[in-house]
């Protein structure tokens, strides 16, 4: 998992960088084991501790267009001004949500990536700072 309900969201840790959030998702979904995605990570929701700030309502669509938008709280981190709602990300093939979808599809259809028992992870000897490489 990248984060959970007890940790600051990965989007905030990565300063809301779309490319870094995509990279984190790529690592999560290509490493062995059962991946867990905390709600909202797939659209890049933000928030840091305390708990109310990491448990803000999911952004389904823009506030003015969403009849089900949560009215019981006011979000401070994951607002439509800072995070593109799911409805907008579904329209963009380059969005974080679509990146998660493509990685999940790849994982489901690639036997070496979906293997969980006796993980097939091999180290790659590489002498380059800042590069993570592995073979599945």
PDB file of C-alpha atoms in Angstrom:
ATOM      1  CA  UNK A   1       0.000   0.000   0.000  1.00  0.00           C
ATOM      2  CA  UNK A   2       1.099   3.566  -0.525  1.00  0.00           C
ATOM      3  CA  UNK A   3      -0.835   4.988   2.423  1.00  0.00           C
ATOM      4  CA  UNK A   4      -3.836   4.186   4.582  1.00  0.00           C
ATOM      5  CA  UNK A   5      -6.230   5.885   6.986  1.00  0.00           C
ATOM      6  CA  UNK A   6      -3.444   6.279   9.575  1.00  0.00           C
ATOM      7  CA  UNK A   7      -0.957   8.094   7.331  1.00  0.00           C
ATOM      8  CA  UNK A   8      -0.709  11.309   5.364  1.00  0.00           C
ATOM      9  CA  UNK A   9      -1.893  10.800   1.802  1.00  0.00           C
ATOM     10  CA  UNK A  10       0.702  10.022  -0.849  1.00  0.00           C
ATOM     11  CA  UNK A  11      -0.442  13.050  -2.890  1.00  0.00           C
ATOM     12  CA  UNK A  12       0.530  15.391  -0.061  1.00  0.00           C
ATOM     13  CA  UNK A  13       3.791  13.566   0.601  1.00  0.00           C
ATOM     14  CA  UNK A  14       4.686  14.035  -3.086  1.00  0.00           C
ATOM     15  CA  UNK A  15       3.646  17.723  -3.150  1.00  0.00           C
ATOM     16  CA  UNK A  16       0.714  16.920  -5.451  1.00  0.00           C
ATOM     17  CA  UNK A  17       3.066  16.044  -8.339  1.00  0.00           C
ATOM     18  CA  UNK A  18       1.058  14.132 -10.947  1.00  0.00           C
ATOM     19  CA  UNK A  19       4.159  12.430 -12.363  1.00  0.00           C
ATOM     20  CA  UNK A  20       5.319  11.295  -8.910  1.00  0.00           C
ATOM     21  CA  UNK A  21       1.832  10.028  -8.025  1.00  0.00           C
ATOM     22  CA  UNK A  22       1.808   8.034 -11.282  1.00  0.00           C
ATOM     23  CA  UNK A  23       5.249   6.635 -10.479  1.00  0.00           C
ATOM     24  CA  UNK A  24       4.127   5.615  -6.969  1.00  0.00           C
ATOM     25  CA  UNK A  25       1.089   3.846  -8.460  1.00  0.00           C
ATOM     26  CA  UNK A  26       3.321   2.106 -11.000  1.00  0.00           C
ATOM     27  CA  UNK A  27       5.583   0.782  -8.259  1.00  0.00           C
ATOM     28  CA  UNK A  28       2.647  -0.330  -6.099  1.00  0.00           C
ATOM     29  CA  UNK A  29       0.944  -2.189  -8.928  1.00  0.00           C
ATOM     30  CA  UNK A  30       4.030  -3.884 -10.380  1.00  0.00           C
ATOM     31  CA  UNK A  31       5.624  -5.160  -7.159  1.00  0.00           C
ATOM     32  CA  UNK A  32       4.610  -8.565  -5.738  1.00  0.00           C
ATOM     33  CA  UNK A  33       1.895  -8.863  -3.152  1.00  0.00           C
ATOM     34  CA  UNK A  34      -1.705  -7.821  -2.888  1.00  0.00           C
ATOM     35  CA  UNK A  35      -2.005  -4.086  -3.582  1.00  0.00           C
ATOM     36  CA  UNK A  36      -4.299  -1.977  -1.409  1.00  0.00           C
ATOM     37  CA  UNK A  37      -5.539   1.406  -2.571  1.00  0.00           C
ATOM     38  CA  UNK A  38      -6.868   3.764   0.085  1.00  0.00           C
ATOM     39  CA  UNK A  39      -9.994   5.494  -1.207  1.00  0.00           C
ATOM     40  CA  UNK A  40      -9.152   8.632  -3.146  1.00  0.00           C
ATOM     41  CA  UNK A  41      -5.533   7.699  -3.928  1.00  0.00           C
ATOM     42  CA  UNK A  42      -6.668   6.784  -7.452  1.00  0.00           C
ATOM     43  CA  UNK A  43      -7.681  10.395  -8.077  1.00  0.00           C
ATOM     44  CA  UNK A  44      -4.820  11.935  -6.104  1.00  0.00           C
ATOM     45  CA  UNK A  45      -6.649  13.170  -3.021  1.00  0.00           C
ATOM     46  CA  UNK A  46      -4.572  15.174  -0.555  1.00  0.00           C
ATOM     47  CA  UNK A  47      -4.363  15.456   3.215  1.00  0.00           C
ATOM     48  CA  UNK A  48      -2.012  15.240   6.146  1.00  0.00           C
ATOM     49  CA  UNK A  49      -2.639  14.208   9.723  1.00  0.00           C
ATOM     50  CA  UNK A  50      -4.759  14.753  11.862  1.00  0.00           C
ATOM     51  CA  UNK A  51      -7.299  12.162  10.740  1.00  0.00           C
ATOM     52  CA  UNK A  52     -10.102  14.475   9.583  1.00  0.00           C
ATOM     53  CA  UNK A  53      -7.749  15.919   6.959  1.00  0.00           C
ATOM     54  CA  UNK A  54      -6.982  12.503   5.440  1.00  0.00           C
ATOM     55  CA  UNK A  55     -10.609  11.372   5.512  1.00  0.00           C
ATOM     56  CA  UNK A  56     -12.191  14.124   3.460  1.00  0.00           C
ATOM     57  CA  UNK A  57     -15.072  13.240   1.115  1.00  0.00           C
ATOM     58  CA  UNK A  58     -14.312  11.614  -2.220  1.00  0.00           C
ATOM     59  CA  UNK A  59     -14.500  14.030  -5.148  1.00  0.00           C
ATOM     60  CA  UNK A  60     -16.963  12.480  -7.574  1.00  0.00           C
ATOM     61  CA  UNK A  61     -17.636  15.645  -9.573  1.00  0.00           C
ATOM     62  CA  UNK A  62     -17.410  19.397  -9.293  1.00  0.00           C
ATOM     63  CA  UNK A  63     -19.128  20.747  -6.200  1.00  0.00           C
ATOM     64  CA  UNK A  64     -21.717  22.791  -8.089  1.00  0.00           C
ATOM     65  CA  UNK A  65     -22.611  19.818 -10.301  1.00  0.00           C
ATOM     66  CA  UNK A  66     -22.697  17.078  -7.676  1.00  0.00           C
ATOM     67  CA  UNK A  67     -26.022  16.671  -5.855  1.00  0.00           C
ATOM     68  CA  UNK A  68     -24.390  14.127  -3.534  1.00  0.00           C
ATOM     69  CA  UNK A  69     -21.428  16.341  -2.563  1.00  0.00           C
ATOM     70  CA  UNK A  70     -20.815  16.037   1.183  1.00  0.00           C
ATOM     71  CA  UNK A  71     -22.311  18.945   3.065  1.00  0.00           C
ATOM     72  CA  UNK A  72     -21.444  17.692   6.562  1.00  0.00           C
ATOM     73  CA  UNK A  73     -17.861  18.944   6.321  1.00  0.00           C
ATOM     74  CA  UNK A  74     -15.732  21.479   4.503  1.00  0.00           C
ATOM     75  CA  UNK A  75     -12.713  19.966   2.770  1.00  0.00           C
ATOM     76  CA  UNK A  76      -9.401  21.778   3.196  1.00  0.00           C
ATOM     77  CA  UNK A  77      -7.072  19.638   1.073  1.00  0.00           C
ATOM     78  CA  UNK A  78      -9.018  17.676  -1.518  1.00  0.00           C
ATOM     79  CA  UNK A  79     -11.053  20.413  -3.122  1.00  0.00           C
ATOM     80  CA  UNK A  80     -12.090  20.733  -6.784  1.00  0.00           C
ATOM     81  CA  UNK A  81      -9.638  23.640  -7.052  1.00  0.00           C
ATOM     82  CA  UNK A  82      -6.693  21.362  -6.125  1.00  0.00           C
ATOM     83  CA  UNK A  83      -7.795  17.896  -7.252  1.00  0.00           C
ATOM     84  CA  UNK A  84      -9.610  17.030 -10.462  1.00  0.00           C
ATOM     85  CA  UNK A  85     -12.813  15.183  -9.585  1.00  0.00           C
ATOM     86  CA  UNK A  86     -13.354  11.661 -10.897  1.00  0.00           C
ATOM     87  CA  UNK A  87     -15.853  12.845 -13.510  1.00  0.00           C
ATOM     88  CA  UNK A  88     -13.150  15.045 -15.091  1.00  0.00           C
ATOM     89  CA  UNK A  89     -10.398  12.428 -14.810  1.00  0.00           C
ATOM     90  CA  UNK A  90     -12.543   9.852 -16.617  1.00  0.00           C
ATOM     91  CA  UNK A  91     -12.537  12.190 -19.645  1.00  0.00           C
ATOM     92  CA  UNK A  92      -8.728  12.510 -19.721  1.00  0.00           C
ATOM     93  CA  UNK A  93      -6.614   9.535 -20.885  1.00  0.00           C
ATOM     94  CA  UNK A  94      -3.557  11.108 -19.178  1.00  0.00           C
ATOM     95  CA  UNK A  95      -5.211  11.430 -15.749  1.00  0.00           C
ATOM     96  CA  UNK A  96      -4.091   9.642 -12.599  1.00  0.00           C
ATOM     97  CA  UNK A  97      -7.343   7.680 -12.494  1.00  0.00           C
ATOM     98  CA  UNK A  98      -6.820   6.384 -16.040  1.00  0.00           C
ATOM     99  CA  UNK A  99      -3.219   5.518 -15.125  1.00  0.00           C
ATOM    100  CA  UNK A 100      -4.472   3.386 -12.227  1.00  0.00           C
ATOM    101  CA  UNK A 101      -7.018   1.734 -14.523  1.00  0.00           C
ATOM    102  CA  UNK A 102      -4.366   0.840 -17.107  1.00  0.00           C
ATOM    103  CA  UNK A 103      -2.014  -0.538 -14.430  1.00  0.00           C
ATOM    104  CA  UNK A 104      -4.779  -2.665 -12.895  1.00  0.00           C
ATOM    105  CA  UNK A 105      -5.689  -3.997 -16.346  1.00  0.00           C
ATOM    106  CA  UNK A 106      -2.010  -4.764 -17.051  1.00  0.00           C
ATOM    107  CA  UNK A 107      -1.684  -6.528 -13.699  1.00  0.00           C
ATOM    108  CA  UNK A 108      -4.801  -8.625 -14.324  1.00  0.00           C
ATOM    109  CA  UNK A 109      -3.710  -9.680 -17.808  1.00  0.00           C
ATOM    110  CA  UNK A 110      -0.003 -10.275 -17.142  1.00  0.00           C
ATOM    111  CA  UNK A 111       0.551 -13.508 -15.221  1.00  0.00           C
ATOM    112  CA  UNK A 112       3.973 -12.463 -13.902  1.00  0.00           C
ATOM    113  CA  UNK A 113       2.496  -9.291 -12.371  1.00  0.00           C
ATOM    114  CA  UNK A 114      -0.520 -10.996 -10.833  1.00  0.00           C
ATOM    115  CA  UNK A 115       1.576 -13.707  -9.159  1.00  0.00           C
ATOM    116  CA  UNK A 116       1.275 -13.331  -5.388  1.00  0.00           C
ATOM    117  CA  UNK A 117       2.411 -16.696  -3.986  1.00  0.00           C
ATOM    118  CA  UNK A 118       6.181 -17.238  -4.205  1.00  0.00           C
ATOM    119  CA  UNK A 119       6.865 -13.784  -5.652  1.00  0.00           C
ATOM    120  CA  UNK A 120       8.938 -13.665  -8.806  1.00  0.00           C
ATOM    121  CA  UNK A 121      10.995 -10.605  -8.001  1.00  0.00           C
ATOM    122  CA  UNK A 122      14.561 -10.324  -9.220  1.00  0.00           C
ATOM    123  CA  UNK A 123      16.988  -7.579  -8.393  1.00  0.00           C
ATOM    124  CA  UNK A 124      18.575  -5.667 -11.232  1.00  0.00           C
ATOM    125  CA  UNK A 125      22.165  -4.595 -10.718  1.00  0.00           C
ATOM    126  CA  UNK A 126      22.241  -0.969 -11.765  1.00  0.00           C
ATOM    127  CA  UNK A 127      24.726   1.699 -10.810  1.00  0.00           C
ATOM    128  CA  UNK A 128      22.564   4.769 -11.251  1.00  0.00           C
ATOM    129  CA  UNK A 129      21.392   6.971  -8.382  1.00  0.00           C
ATOM    130  CA  UNK A 130      17.679   7.588  -8.310  1.00  0.00           C
ATOM    131  CA  UNK A 131      16.781   4.565 -10.445  1.00  0.00           C
ATOM    132  CA  UNK A 132      14.658   1.685  -9.201  1.00  0.00           C
ATOM    133  CA  UNK A 133      14.696  -1.426 -11.378  1.00  0.00           C
ATOM    134  CA  UNK A 134      13.398  -4.949 -10.857  1.00  0.00           C
ATOM    135  CA  UNK A 135      12.318  -7.903 -12.956  1.00  0.00           C
ATOM    136  CA  UNK A 136       9.059  -9.756 -12.433  1.00  0.00           C
TER     137      UNK A 136
END
